[in-house]
Amino acid sequence: MKRERVVVIGSGPAGLTAALYTSRAQLSTTVFVGKLLGGQISTTHEVENFPGFPQGTTGPELVENMKQQAEKFGAKLVWDTVSKVDFEHGSPFRIETEGGETYSADAVIVTVGANPRELGIPGEKQYVGRGVSYCATCDGFFFRNKTITVAGGGDSALQEALFLTKFGKTVNIVHRRDSLRASVALQTRAFANPKISFTYDTVIEEIKGDATTGTVKQIVLKNLKTGETSEQPTDGVFIFIGYDPNSRLFGTQLALDHSGYVVIDGHMATNVDGVFAAGEIHDSIFRQAITAAGDGCKAALSTINWLAQRESNLQTLDTPVVEANPQ
Ligand code: NAP
């Protein structure tokens, strides 16, 4: 079993920032990268709002810089996914990976993020990568001059729809209600864009494809007010209906809110002493690279303090009580 002072689960901006701080504080730190180094930000092409990059940067470049900076101070990145954790027996915590490794960590920082939510309709899984996508920046390029459908009515749906107008001939936003959840600023931009249209009170019931090419060709729409169904031709369906936190790994060991996000206190501490959380695994509201990085910094500082406090307590316990010299 490998022993570490700190294990960081996840390698997005939260995880890499946490690792930078803990390794710079001379605490041996291993980061379990998971399925994708950098998490969601690594699939974002243009990053214009991360401070310190006046000309903007790309997701992969930002992640690579963060990785190098953490490694410079000794953080070790392991290209493996955590499959099991034991938080119930307290620190040191036991961590097992899909690759068959077992680690023990004095403290753990959980930064496993969230995944895009699926519609769960026929054709969705079948046509992923063949017209169905959850990432406009990854796949938008393939839809030049095509007819695009976007599902959702929140900030993500409108922001990504605006981005997709760079490529598509038209972008139709299908939303299940008659009013959008997205911010007024995004709504104003979307309403002003001649390529964007809206279909309200409607859900996509099925995604159909062309048997010969195996790509998306049509969607079945259902108007929730009239109950009417119709078929509409489309080349691509981009789904932005929110995100689900990747908290399944923790089972009942970490306290979660009703949506599955890890509950933390003002010091990024979870309900388990010595386990901290940062980034989208606890944050369903801000979801920005910079807020995740800030969270990672806070979680690392709390971890450093927690370990120092614990050591000083242990030292106090180990030190024999010296009787005051009566003379
Ligand atoms: P969201 O705000 O939860 O919106 C999800 C949208 O999808 C809602 O319009 C919802 O409809 C719809 N929806 C959910 N489940 C559905 C289903 N099964 N079928 C059809 N439609 C469904 O998620 P988000 O847009 O990803 O944003 C998440 C958070 O990140 C928000 O706090 C947002 O402000 C933030 N964010 C910010 C920015 C930015 O600042 N530029 C960009 C992206 C995201 P209802 O409205 O009817 O519930």
mmCIF file of N, CA, C and O in Angstrom, residues 91-136:
data_model
loop_
_atom_site.group_PDB
_atom_site.id
_atom_site.type_symbol
_atom_site.label_atom_id
_atom_site.label_comp_id
_atom_site.label_asym_id
_atom_site.label_seq_id
_atom_site.Cartn_x
_atom_site.Cartn_y
_atom_site.Cartn_z
ATOM 1 N N SER A 91 -9.049 8.804 9.387
ATOM 2 C CA SER A 91 -7.697 8.957 8.830
ATOM 3 C C SER A 91 -6.734 7.994 9.527
ATOM 4 O O SER A 91 -6.811 7.829 10.758
ATOM 5 N N PRO A 92 -5.790 7.352 8.801
ATOM 6 C CA PRO A 92 -5.567 7.429 7.356
ATOM 7 C C PRO A 92 -6.653 6.699 6.563
ATOM 8 O O PRO A 92 -7.096 5.618 6.947
ATOM 9 N N PHE A 93 -7.012 7.303 5.429
ATOM 10 C CA PHE A 93 -8.097 6.783 4.605
ATOM 11 C C PHE A 93 -7.549 5.817 3.553
ATOM 12 O O PHE A 93 -6.476 6.043 2.998
ATOM 13 N N ARG A 94 -8.320 4.769 3.302
ATOM 14 C CA ARG A 94 -7.909 3.776 2.305
ATOM 15 C C ARG A 94 -8.582 4.101 0.970
ATOM 16 O O ARG A 94 -9.798 4.358 0.920
ATOM 17 N N ILE A 95 -7.765 4.089 -0.090
ATOM 18 C CA ILE A 95 -8.272 4.441 -1.422
ATOM 19 C C ILE A 95 -7.838 3.378 -2.414
ATOM 20 O O ILE A 95 -6.649 3.057 -2.486
ATOM 21 N N GLU A 96 -8.792 2.831 -3.157
ATOM 22 C CA GLU A 96 -8.456 1.811 -4.164
ATOM 23 C C GLU A 96 -8.758 2.346 -5.560
ATOM 24 O O GLU A 96 -9.675 3.154 -5.731
ATOM 25 N N THR A 97 -7.962 1.883 -6.536
ATOM 26 C CA THR A 97 -8.142 2.390 -7.902
ATOM 27 C C THR A 97 -8.563 1.277 -8.855
ATOM 28 O O THR A 97 -8.358 0.091 -8.567
ATOM 29 N N GLU A 98 -9.094 1.709 -9.995
ATOM 30 C CA GLU A 98 -9.474 0.733 -11.036
ATOM 31 C C GLU A 98 -8.258 -0.036 -11.517
ATOM 32 O O GLU A 98 -8.346 -1.185 -11.906
ATOM 33 N N GLY A 99 -7.080 0.598 -11.444
ATOM 34 C CA GLY A 99 -5.842 -0.047 -11.870
ATOM 35 C C GLY A 99 -5.299 -1.036 -10.844
ATOM 36 O O GLY A 99 -4.213 -1.599 -11.056
ATOM 37 N N GLY A 100 -5.995 -1.237 -9.740
ATOM 38 C CA GLY A 100 -5.601 -2.239 -8.757
ATOM 39 C C GLY A 100 -4.644 -1.741 -7.681
ATOM 40 O O GLY A 100 -4.105 -2.538 -6.901
ATOM 41 N N GLU A 101 -4.418 -0.425 -7.605
ATOM 42 C CA GLU A 101 -3.520 0.126 -6.567
ATOM 43 C C GLU A 101 -4.320 0.442 -5.307
ATOM 44 O O GLU A 101 -5.509 0.767 -5.377
ATOM 45 N N THR A 102 -3.624 0.355 -4.167
ATOM 46 C CA THR A 102 -4.246 0.778 -2.915
ATOM 47 C C THR A 102 -3.363 1.842 -2.268
ATOM 48 O O THR A 102 -2.145 1.670 -2.185
ATOM 49 N N TYR A 103 -3.974 2.921 -1.870
ATOM 50 C CA TYR A 103 -3.260 4.016 -1.236
ATOM 51 C C TYR A 103 -3.834 4.262 0.144
ATOM 52 O O TYR A 103 -4.990 3.959 0.419
ATOM 53 N N SER A 104 -2.989 4.865 0.983
ATOM 54 C CA SER A 104 -3.471 5.328 2.270
ATOM 55 C C SER A 104 -3.135 6.821 2.339
ATOM 56 O O SER A 104 -2.041 7.236 1.946
ATOM 57 N N ALA A 105 -4.094 7.625 2.779
ATOM 58 C CA ALA A 105 -3.871 9.077 2.808
ATOM 59 C C ALA A 105 -4.307 9.654 4.140
ATOM 60 O O ALA A 105 -5.368 9.295 4.658
ATOM 61 N N ASP A 106 -3.472 10.556 4.681
ATOM 62 C CA ASP A 106 -3.854 11.198 5.940
ATOM 63 C C ASP A 106 -5.053 12.121 5.733
ATOM 64 O O ASP A 106 -5.892 12.262 6.620
ATOM 65 N N ALA A 107 -5.069 12.776 4.569
ATOM 66 C CA ALA A 107 -6.198 13.659 4.252
ATOM 67 C C ALA A 107 -6.558 13.488 2.781
ATOM 68 O O ALA A 107 -5.706 13.125 1.971
ATOM 69 N N VAL A 108 -7.815 13.743 2.468
ATOM 70 C CA VAL A 108 -8.288 13.585 1.083
ATOM 71 C C VAL A 108 -9.017 14.857 0.655
ATOM 72 O O VAL A 108 -9.780 15.439 1.438
ATOM 73 N N ILE A 109 -8.736 15.282 -0.587
ATOM 74 C CA ILE A 109 -9.485 16.403 -1.167
ATOM 75 C C ILE A 109 -10.261 15.866 -2.373
ATOM 76 O O ILE A 109 -9.669 15.343 -3.320
ATOM 77 N N VAL A 110 -11.566 15.953 -2.292
ATOM 78 C CA VAL A 110 -12.450 15.393 -3.307
ATOM 79 C C VAL A 110 -12.800 16.480 -4.330
ATOM 80 O O VAL A 110 -13.397 17.499 -3.980
ATOM 81 N N THR A 111 -12.384 16.264 -5.586
ATOM 82 C CA THR A 111 -12.661 17.271 -6.633
ATOM 83 C C THR A 111 -13.129 16.560 -7.903
ATOM 84 O O THR A 111 -12.596 16.807 -8.984
ATOM 85 N N VAL A 112 -14.106 15.681 -7.745
ATOM 86 C CA VAL A 112 -14.487 14.811 -8.871
ATOM 87 C C VAL A 112 -15.497 15.438 -9.847
ATOM 88 O O VAL A 112 -15.859 14.810 -10.844
ATOM 89 N N GLY A 113 -15.950 16.657 -9.568
ATOM 90 C CA GLY A 113 -16.757 17.387 -10.534
ATOM 91 C C GLY A 113 -18.141 16.823 -10.799
ATOM 92 O O GLY A 113 -18.697 16.058 -10.000
ATOM 93 N N ALA A 114 -18.674 17.206 -11.947
ATOM 94 C CA ALA A 114 -20.033 16.806 -12.335
ATOM 95 C C ALA A 114 -20.048 16.469 -13.822
ATOM 96 O O ALA A 114 -19.175 16.896 -14.566
ATOM 97 N N ASN A 115 -21.038 15.691 -14.227
ATOM 98 C CA ASN A 115 -21.152 15.289 -15.636
ATOM 99 C C ASN A 115 -22.427 15.834 -16.270
ATOM 100 O O ASN A 115 -23.430 15.990 -15.570
ATOM 101 N N PRO A 116 -22.408 16.084 -17.579
ATOM 102 C CA PRO A 116 -23.631 16.568 -18.209
ATOM 103 C C PRO A 116 -24.784 15.576 -18.075
ATOM 104 O O PRO A 116 -24.579 14.361 -18.184
ATOM 105 N N ARG A 117 -25.971 16.114 -17.820
ATOM 106 C CA ARG A 117 -27.161 15.268 -17.647
ATOM 107 C C ARG A 117 -27.670 14.803 -19.023
ATOM 108 O O ARG A 117 -27.586 15.540 -20.005
ATOM 109 N N GLU A 118 -28.221 13.601 -19.041
ATOM 110 C CA GLU A 118 -28.761 13.059 -20.304
ATOM 111 C C GLU A 118 -30.277 13.196 -20.345
ATOM 112 O O GLU A 118 -30.921 13.198 -19.289
ATOM 113 N N LEU A 119 -30.837 13.249 -21.551
ATOM 114 C CA LEU A 119 -32.294 13.317 -21.681
ATOM 115 C C LEU A 119 -32.935 11.967 -21.376
ATOM 116 O O LEU A 119 -34.065 11.906 -20.911
ATOM 117 N N GLY A 120 -32.215 10.890 -21.679
ATOM 118 C CA GLY A 120 -32.746 9.541 -21.424
ATOM 119 C C GLY A 120 -33.837 9.155 -22.411
ATOM 120 O O GLY A 120 -34.816 8.506 -22.031
ATOM 121 N N ILE A 121 -33.688 9.566 -23.653
ATOM 122 C CA ILE A 121 -34.722 9.275 -24.667
ATOM 123 C C ILE A 121 -34.164 8.293 -25.709
ATOM 124 O O ILE A 121 -32.946 8.188 -25.872
ATOM 125 N N PRO A 122 -35.058 7.599 -26.418
ATOM 126 C CA PRO A 122 -34.580 6.679 -27.449
ATOM 127 C C PRO A 122 -33.722 7.407 -28.487
ATOM 128 O O PRO A 122 -34.051 8.528 -28.896
ATOM 129 N N GLY A 123 -32.632 6.786 -28.870
ATOM 130 C CA GLY A 123 -31.745 7.352 -29.892
ATOM 131 C C GLY A 123 -30.607 8.169 -29.317
ATOM 132 O O GLY A 123 -29.599 8.382 -29.984
ATOM 133 N N GLU A 124 -30.750 8.620 -28.066
ATOM 134 C CA GLU A 124 -29.731 9.516 -27.497
ATOM 135 C C GLU A 124 -28.375 8.821 -27.405
ATOM 136 O O GLU A 124 -27.378 9.299 -27.949
ATOM 137 N N LYS A 125 -28.363 7.681 -26.728
ATOM 138 C CA LYS A 125 -27.089 6.947 -26.543
ATOM 139 C C LYS A 125 -26.552 6.462 -27.889
ATOM 140 O O LYS A 125 -25.364 6.533 -28.166
ATOM 141 N N GLN A 126 -27.488 5.971 -28.701
ATOM 142 C CA GLN A 126 -27.120 5.372 -29.993
ATOM 143 C C GLN A 126 -26.358 6.359 -30.887
ATOM 144 O O GLN A 126 -25.443 5.975 -31.599
ATOM 145 N N TYR A 127 -26.743 7.663 -30.807
ATOM 146 C CA TYR A 127 -26.154 8.629 -31.734
ATOM 147 C C TYR A 127 -25.138 9.569 -31.090
ATOM 148 O O TYR A 127 -24.761 10.572 -31.692
ATOM 149 N N VAL A 128 -24.673 9.225 -29.880
ATOM 150 C CA VAL A 128 -23.609 10.051 -29.287
ATOM 151 C C VAL A 128 -22.392 9.970 -30.204
ATOM 152 O O VAL A 128 -21.978 8.892 -30.630
ATOM 153 N N GLY A 129 -21.853 11.150 -30.541
ATOM 154 C CA GLY A 129 -20.700 11.190 -31.445
ATOM 155 C C GLY A 129 -21.101 11.069 -32.911
ATOM 156 O O GLY A 129 -20.263 11.139 -33.804
ATOM 157 N N ARG A 130 -22.396 10.883 -33.144
ATOM 158 C CA ARG A 130 -22.902 10.780 -34.531
ATOM 159 C C ARG A 130 -24.051 11.766 -34.711
ATOM 160 O O ARG A 130 -25.017 11.504 -35.417
ATOM 161 N N GLY A 131 -23.950 12.857 -33.993
ATOM 162 C CA GLY A 131 -24.989 13.893 -34.088
ATOM 163 C C GLY A 131 -25.487 14.334 -32.725
ATOM 164 O O GLY A 131 -26.017 15.425 -32.577
ATOM 165 N N VAL A 132 -25.316 13.482 -31.723
ATOM 166 C CA VAL A 132 -25.697 13.870 -30.358
ATOM 167 C C VAL A 132 -24.431 14.258 -29.606
ATOM 168 O O VAL A 132 -23.434 13.524 -29.649
ATOM 169 N N SER A 133 -24.488 15.418 -28.946
ATOM 170 C CA SER A 133 -23.291 15.897 -28.242
ATOM 171 C C SER A 133 -23.668 16.642 -26.973
ATOM 172 O O SER A 133 -24.770 17.183 -26.850
ATOM 173 N N TYR A 134 -22.725 16.658 -26.026
ATOM 174 C CA TYR A 134 -22.902 17.400 -24.773
ATOM 175 C C TYR A 134 -21.841 18.492 -24.675
ATOM 176 O O TYR A 134 -21.645 19.063 -23.609
ATOM 177 N N CYS A 135 -21.123 18.742 -25.757
ATOM 178 C CA CYS A 135 -20.008 19.687 -25.717
ATOM 179 C C CYS A 135 -19.906 20.438 -27.045
ATOM 180 O O CYS A 135 -19.414 19.889 -28.037
ATOM 181 N N ALA A 136 -20.380 21.685 -27.024
ATOM 182 C CA ALA A 136 -20.371 22.478 -28.256
ATOM 183 C C ALA A 136 -18.948 22.785 -28.699
ATOM 184 O O ALA A 136 -18.641 22.762 -29.891
#
